[in-house]
Amino acid sequence: GENVEQHPSTLSVQEGDSAVIKCTYSDSASNYFPWYKQELGKRPQLIIDIRSNVGEKKDQRIAVTLNKTAKHFSLHITETQPEDSAVYFCAARNSGGSNYKLTFGKGTLLTVNP
Amino acid sequence: EAGVAQSPRYKIIEKRQSVAFWCNPISGHATLYWYQQILGQGPKLLIQFQNNGVVDDSQLPKDRFSAERLKGVDSTLKIQPAKLEDSAVYLCASSLVTQRGSYEQYFGPGTRLTVT
């Protein structure tokens, strides 16, 4: 089955700096890669996603890049703000049949210091 | 649109007791998922339904966990008997099925289970 590794497990940055979180996946058939943000005690919320036919996607201060050959994808947050502090999860989903199973990484605790 | 609803939000039980969680997905979402999220880890899929049929339950501990979605809408997840290691947040999620496949999953607020 799919295995997703996420690094780093914790990340602390100063407000205004950039933050980068990296994930690798094992199943070359995976074709959908979402990123979720989970604030303490709250539900995971999708912040950005990318499909395997695209190499990069950007939404305001957030961008995701995908390298299918190397089987890794990254989340980039620019001009970080204190409200960006949360746990971020990457995930991967393969294209097999009607099984839309997401495999999640273990998460990165991002702390943005004012 | 209304989001995914779950109840209860919190539950404390003793080991060997039983517990049930309820989920109501977003209206029209055919696919429903139950995840277990242990503290400090990412969500782990327990079971996936497409309408009222099971698509994937490979990671469901079937000796103690069961789930159903009888009418293809609401779902219940049951644990009987509970163990200490079942302490976790149980998240329900749902998604649409489109011609291009099902993509974004919307999560409910979760049920935090503590087994003592």
Short mmCIF file of C-alpha atoms in Angstrom, two decimals:
data_model
loop_
_atom_site.label_atom_id
_atom_site.label_comp_id
_atom_site.label_asym_id
_atom_site.label_seq_id
_atom_site.Cartn_x
_atom_site.Cartn_y
_atom_site.Cartn_z
CA GLY A 1 0.00 0.00 0.00
CA GLU A 2 0.85 3.67 -0.13
CA ASN A 3 3.29 5.14 2.38
CA VAL A 4 3.64 8.90 2.91
CA GLU A 5 6.59 10.39 4.76
CA GLN A 6 6.43 14.02 5.93
CA HIS A 7 9.20 16.31 7.14
CA PRO A 8 9.87 18.15 9.33
CA SER A 9 7.66 17.10 12.23
CA THR A 10 7.96 20.57 13.77
CA LEU A 11 8.82 23.90 12.16
CA SER A 12 9.20 27.27 13.83
CA VAL A 13 9.53 30.46 11.77
CA GLN A 14 9.39 34.19 12.35
CA GLU A 15 6.39 36.10 11.08
CA GLY A 16 6.98 37.13 7.49
CA ASP A 17 9.39 34.30 6.73
CA SER A 18 8.62 31.41 4.41
CA ALA A 19 7.84 27.86 5.49
CA VAL A 20 8.39 24.69 3.47
CA ILE A 21 7.04 21.25 4.30
CA LYS A 22 8.06 18.21 2.25
CA CYS A 23 6.41 14.86 1.63
CA THR A 24 7.40 11.73 -0.26
CA TYR A 25 5.13 8.94 -1.40
CA SER A 26 5.78 5.37 -2.44
CA ASP A 27 3.01 4.44 -4.90
CA SER A 28 3.78 5.71 -8.39
CA ALA A 29 0.06 5.27 -9.24
CA SER A 30 -0.91 8.05 -6.82
CA ASN A 31 -2.40 10.97 -8.72
CA TYR A 32 -3.91 13.37 -6.20
CA PHE A 33 -2.10 15.19 -3.40
CA PRO A 34 -4.04 17.39 -0.97
CA TRP A 35 -2.75 19.42 1.95
CA TYR A 36 -4.85 19.84 5.08
CA LYS A 37 -4.51 22.37 7.89
CA GLN A 38 -5.69 21.34 11.35
CA GLU A 39 -5.89 23.87 14.15
CA LEU A 40 -5.87 22.61 17.70
CA GLY A 41 -9.06 20.74 18.50
CA LYS A 42 -10.57 21.40 15.08
CA ARG A 43 -11.25 19.38 11.95
CA PRO A 44 -8.73 19.08 9.11
CA GLN A 45 -9.49 21.56 6.34
CA LEU A 46 -8.26 21.38 2.78
CA ILE A 47 -6.02 24.33 1.91
CA ILE A 48 -4.66 23.32 -1.48
CA ASP A 49 -4.38 20.25 -3.66
CA ILE A 50 -2.58 19.20 -6.81
CA ARG A 51 -3.20 16.50 -9.38
CA SER A 52 -0.48 14.53 -11.08
CA ASN A 53 -0.88 16.25 -14.44
CA VAL A 54 0.29 19.55 -12.91
CA GLY A 55 3.73 20.44 -11.57
CA GLU A 56 2.84 23.48 -9.49
CA LYS A 57 -0.23 25.25 -8.13
CA LYS A 58 -0.48 28.53 -6.28
CA ASP A 59 -3.20 30.16 -4.23
CA GLN A 60 -2.21 33.54 -2.78
CA ARG A 61 0.49 32.85 -0.16
CA ILE A 62 0.30 29.08 -0.52
CA ALA A 63 1.86 26.97 -3.27
CA VAL A 64 2.39 23.28 -3.84
CA THR A 65 4.95 21.67 -6.12
CA LEU A 66 4.98 18.09 -7.35
CA ASN A 67 7.88 16.05 -8.72
CA LYS A 68 6.38 12.80 -10.05
CA THR A 69 9.74 11.34 -11.03
CA ALA A 70 11.14 11.72 -7.53
CA LYS A 71 7.74 11.03 -5.93
CA HIS A 72 7.78 14.05 -3.70
CA PHE A 73 5.66 17.13 -3.22
CA SER A 74 6.05 20.22 -1.09
CA LEU A 75 3.96 22.94 0.52
CA HIS A 76 5.29 26.48 0.46
CA ILE A 77 3.83 29.24 2.61
CA THR A 78 5.20 32.73 2.03
CA GLU A 79 4.88 35.80 4.28
CA THR A 80 3.79 33.64 7.19
CA GLN A 81 1.38 35.05 9.76
CA PRO A 82 0.62 33.91 13.33
CA GLU A 83 -2.72 32.53 12.15
CA ASP A 84 -0.83 30.10 9.92
CA SER A 85 0.21 28.27 13.11
CA ALA A 86 -1.35 24.80 12.98
CA VAL A 87 -0.59 21.19 12.11
CA TYR A 88 -0.30 20.59 8.37
CA PHE A 89 -0.88 17.16 6.82
CA CYS A 90 0.00 16.02 3.35
CA ALA A 91 -1.79 13.08 1.76
CA ALA A 92 -1.68 10.97 -1.38
CA ARG A 93 -4.39 9.12 -3.23
CA ASN A 94 -4.00 6.51 -5.91
CA SER A 95 -6.15 6.08 -8.94
CA GLY A 96 -7.31 2.53 -8.26
CA GLY A 97 -10.94 1.84 -9.16
CA SER A 98 -13.54 3.30 -6.81
CA ASN A 99 -11.21 3.34 -3.83
CA TYR A 100 -10.53 7.00 -3.13
CA LYS A 101 -8.41 6.23 -0.10
CA LEU A 102 -6.16 9.01 1.17
CA THR A 103 -2.95 8.07 2.98
CA PHE A 104 -1.81 10.85 5.29
CA GLY A 105 1.61 11.86 6.50
CA LYS A 106 2.21 12.23 10.23
CA GLY A 107 1.89 15.99 10.19
CA THR A 108 4.05 19.07 10.71
CA LEU A 109 3.44 21.42 13.61
CA LEU A 110 4.10 24.90 12.25
CA THR A 111 4.59 27.71 14.74
CA VAL A 112 4.80 31.28 13.46
CA ASN A 113 6.33 33.56 16.05
CA PRO A 114 5.21 37.21 16.02
CA GLU B 1 -24.12 24.21 2.60
CA ALA B 2 -24.18 22.34 5.92
CA GLY B 3 -21.03 20.46 6.80
CA VAL B 4 -20.42 16.93 8.01
CA ALA B 5 -22.09 16.39 11.37
CA GLN B 6 -20.84 14.03 14.07
CA SER B 7 -22.00 13.10 17.54
CA PRO B 8 -21.14 12.89 20.29
CA ARG B 9 -18.22 15.31 20.34
CA TYR B 10 -16.66 13.73 23.41
CA LYS B 11 -16.97 10.33 25.04
CA ILE B 12 -15.26 8.78 28.04
CA ILE B 13 -15.70 5.07 28.67
CA GLU B 14 -13.98 2.33 30.59
CA LYS B 15 -12.11 -0.43 28.80
CA ARG B 16 -14.25 -3.35 27.72
CA GLN B 17 -17.31 -1.10 27.39
CA SER B 18 -18.92 -0.41 24.03
CA VAL B 19 -19.41 2.90 22.25
CA ALA B 20 -21.05 4.13 19.07
CA PHE B 21 -20.41 7.21 16.95
CA TRP B 22 -22.77 8.78 14.44
CA CYS B 23 -22.04 10.68 11.25
CA ASN B 24 -24.26 12.59 8.85
CA PRO B 25 -22.40 13.50 5.65
CA ILE B 26 -22.95 16.47 3.39
CA SER B 27 -26.16 16.03 1.41
CA GLY B 28 -25.53 14.29 -1.90
CA HIS B 29 -22.10 12.96 -0.99
CA ALA B 30 -22.01 9.30 -1.96
CA THR B 31 -18.67 8.48 -0.38
CA LEU B 32 -18.24 8.38 3.39
CA TYR B 33 -15.07 7.68 5.35
CA TRP B 34 -14.26 6.93 8.97
CA TYR B 35 -10.76 7.83 10.15
CA GLN B 36 -8.96 7.25 13.44
CA GLN B 37 -6.57 10.02 14.48
CA ILE B 38 -4.30 9.17 17.37
CA LEU B 39 -2.71 12.15 19.12
CA GLY B 40 0.29 13.43 17.17
CA GLN B 41 -0.46 11.41 14.04
CA GLY B 42 -2.27 11.84 10.76
CA PRO B 43 -5.73 10.40 10.19
CA LYS B 44 -5.79 6.68 9.37
CA LEU B 45 -8.62 5.34 7.23
CA LEU B 46 -10.72 2.70 8.98
CA ILE B 47 -13.50 2.18 6.45
CA GLN B 48 -14.83 3.74 3.26
CA PHE B 49 -18.41 3.48 1.99
CA GLN B 50 -19.71 4.19 -1.49
CA ASN B 51 -23.45 4.71 -0.95
CA ASN B 52 -24.26 1.80 1.39
CA GLY B 53 -21.52 -0.56 0.17
CA VAL B 54 -18.09 -1.02 1.73
CA VAL B 55 -15.21 -0.13 -0.62
CA ASP B 56 -12.27 -0.50 1.76
CA ASP B 57 -12.16 -1.82 5.32
CA SER B 58 -8.66 -3.25 5.20
CA GLN B 59 -7.51 -1.30 8.26
CA LEU B 60 -10.63 -1.83 10.38
CA PRO B 61 -9.99 -4.09 13.41
CA LYS B 62 -12.97 -6.25 12.65
CA ASP B 63 -12.79 -8.21 15.89
CA ARG B 64 -13.96 -5.12 17.78
CA PHE B 65 -14.92 -2.42 15.28
CA SER B 66 -17.99 -2.41 13.05
CA ALA B 67 -19.61 0.20 10.84
CA GLU B 68 -22.73 0.48 8.77
CA ARG B 69 -24.41 2.87 6.39
CA LEU B 70 -27.73 1.18 5.85
CA LYS B 71 -29.57 3.74 3.72
CA GLY B 72 -26.54 5.22 2.06
CA VAL B 73 -26.70 8.42 4.11
CA ASP B 74 -25.95 8.39 7.87
CA SER B 75 -23.36 6.04 9.26
CA THR B 76 -22.48 4.59 12.65
CA LEU B 77 -19.14 3.28 13.87
CA LYS B 78 -19.13 0.95 16.87
CA ILE B 79 -16.38 -0.33 19.12
CA GLN B 80 -17.09 -3.36 21.28
CA PRO B 81 -15.22 -3.98 23.54
CA ALA B 82 -13.02 -0.90 23.74
CA LYS B 83 -9.33 -1.04 24.58
CA LEU B 84 -7.07 1.66 25.99
CA GLU B 85 -5.33 2.01 22.61
CA ASP B 86 -8.64 3.00 21.01
CA SER B 87 -8.34 6.43 22.63
CA ALA B 88 -8.29 8.79 19.67
CA VAL B 89 -10.34 11.25 17.67
CA TYR B 90 -12.69 9.53 15.23
CA LEU B 91 -13.23 11.64 12.16
CA CYS B 92 -15.94 11.20 9.59
CA ALA B 93 -15.50 12.65 6.11
CA SER B 94 -17.52 12.67 2.92
CA SER B 95 -16.91 13.46 -0.72
CA LEU B 96 -18.71 13.72 -4.03
CA VAL B 97 -18.16 11.19 -6.77
CA THR B 98 -17.63 12.88 -10.11
CA GLN B 99 -16.84 11.56 -13.53
CA ARG B 100 -13.22 12.34 -12.82
CA GLY B 101 -13.31 10.50 -9.53
CA SER B 102 -13.89 11.61 -5.99
CA TYR B 103 -11.53 14.26 -4.74
CA GLU B 104 -11.96 16.74 -1.93
CA GLN B 105 -12.93 15.16 1.37
CA TYR B 106 -14.79 17.30 3.87
CA PHE B 107 -14.22 16.38 7.49
CA GLY B 108 -16.59 16.52 10.42
CA PRO B 109 -15.56 17.94 13.82
CA GLY B 110 -14.69 14.48 15.16
CA THR B 111 -15.49 12.53 18.30
CA ARG B 112 -12.79 12.50 20.94
CA LEU B 113 -12.84 9.09 22.65
CA THR B 114 -11.03 8.49 25.92
CA VAL B 115 -10.84 4.91 27.17
CA THR B 116 -9.84 4.59 30.83
#
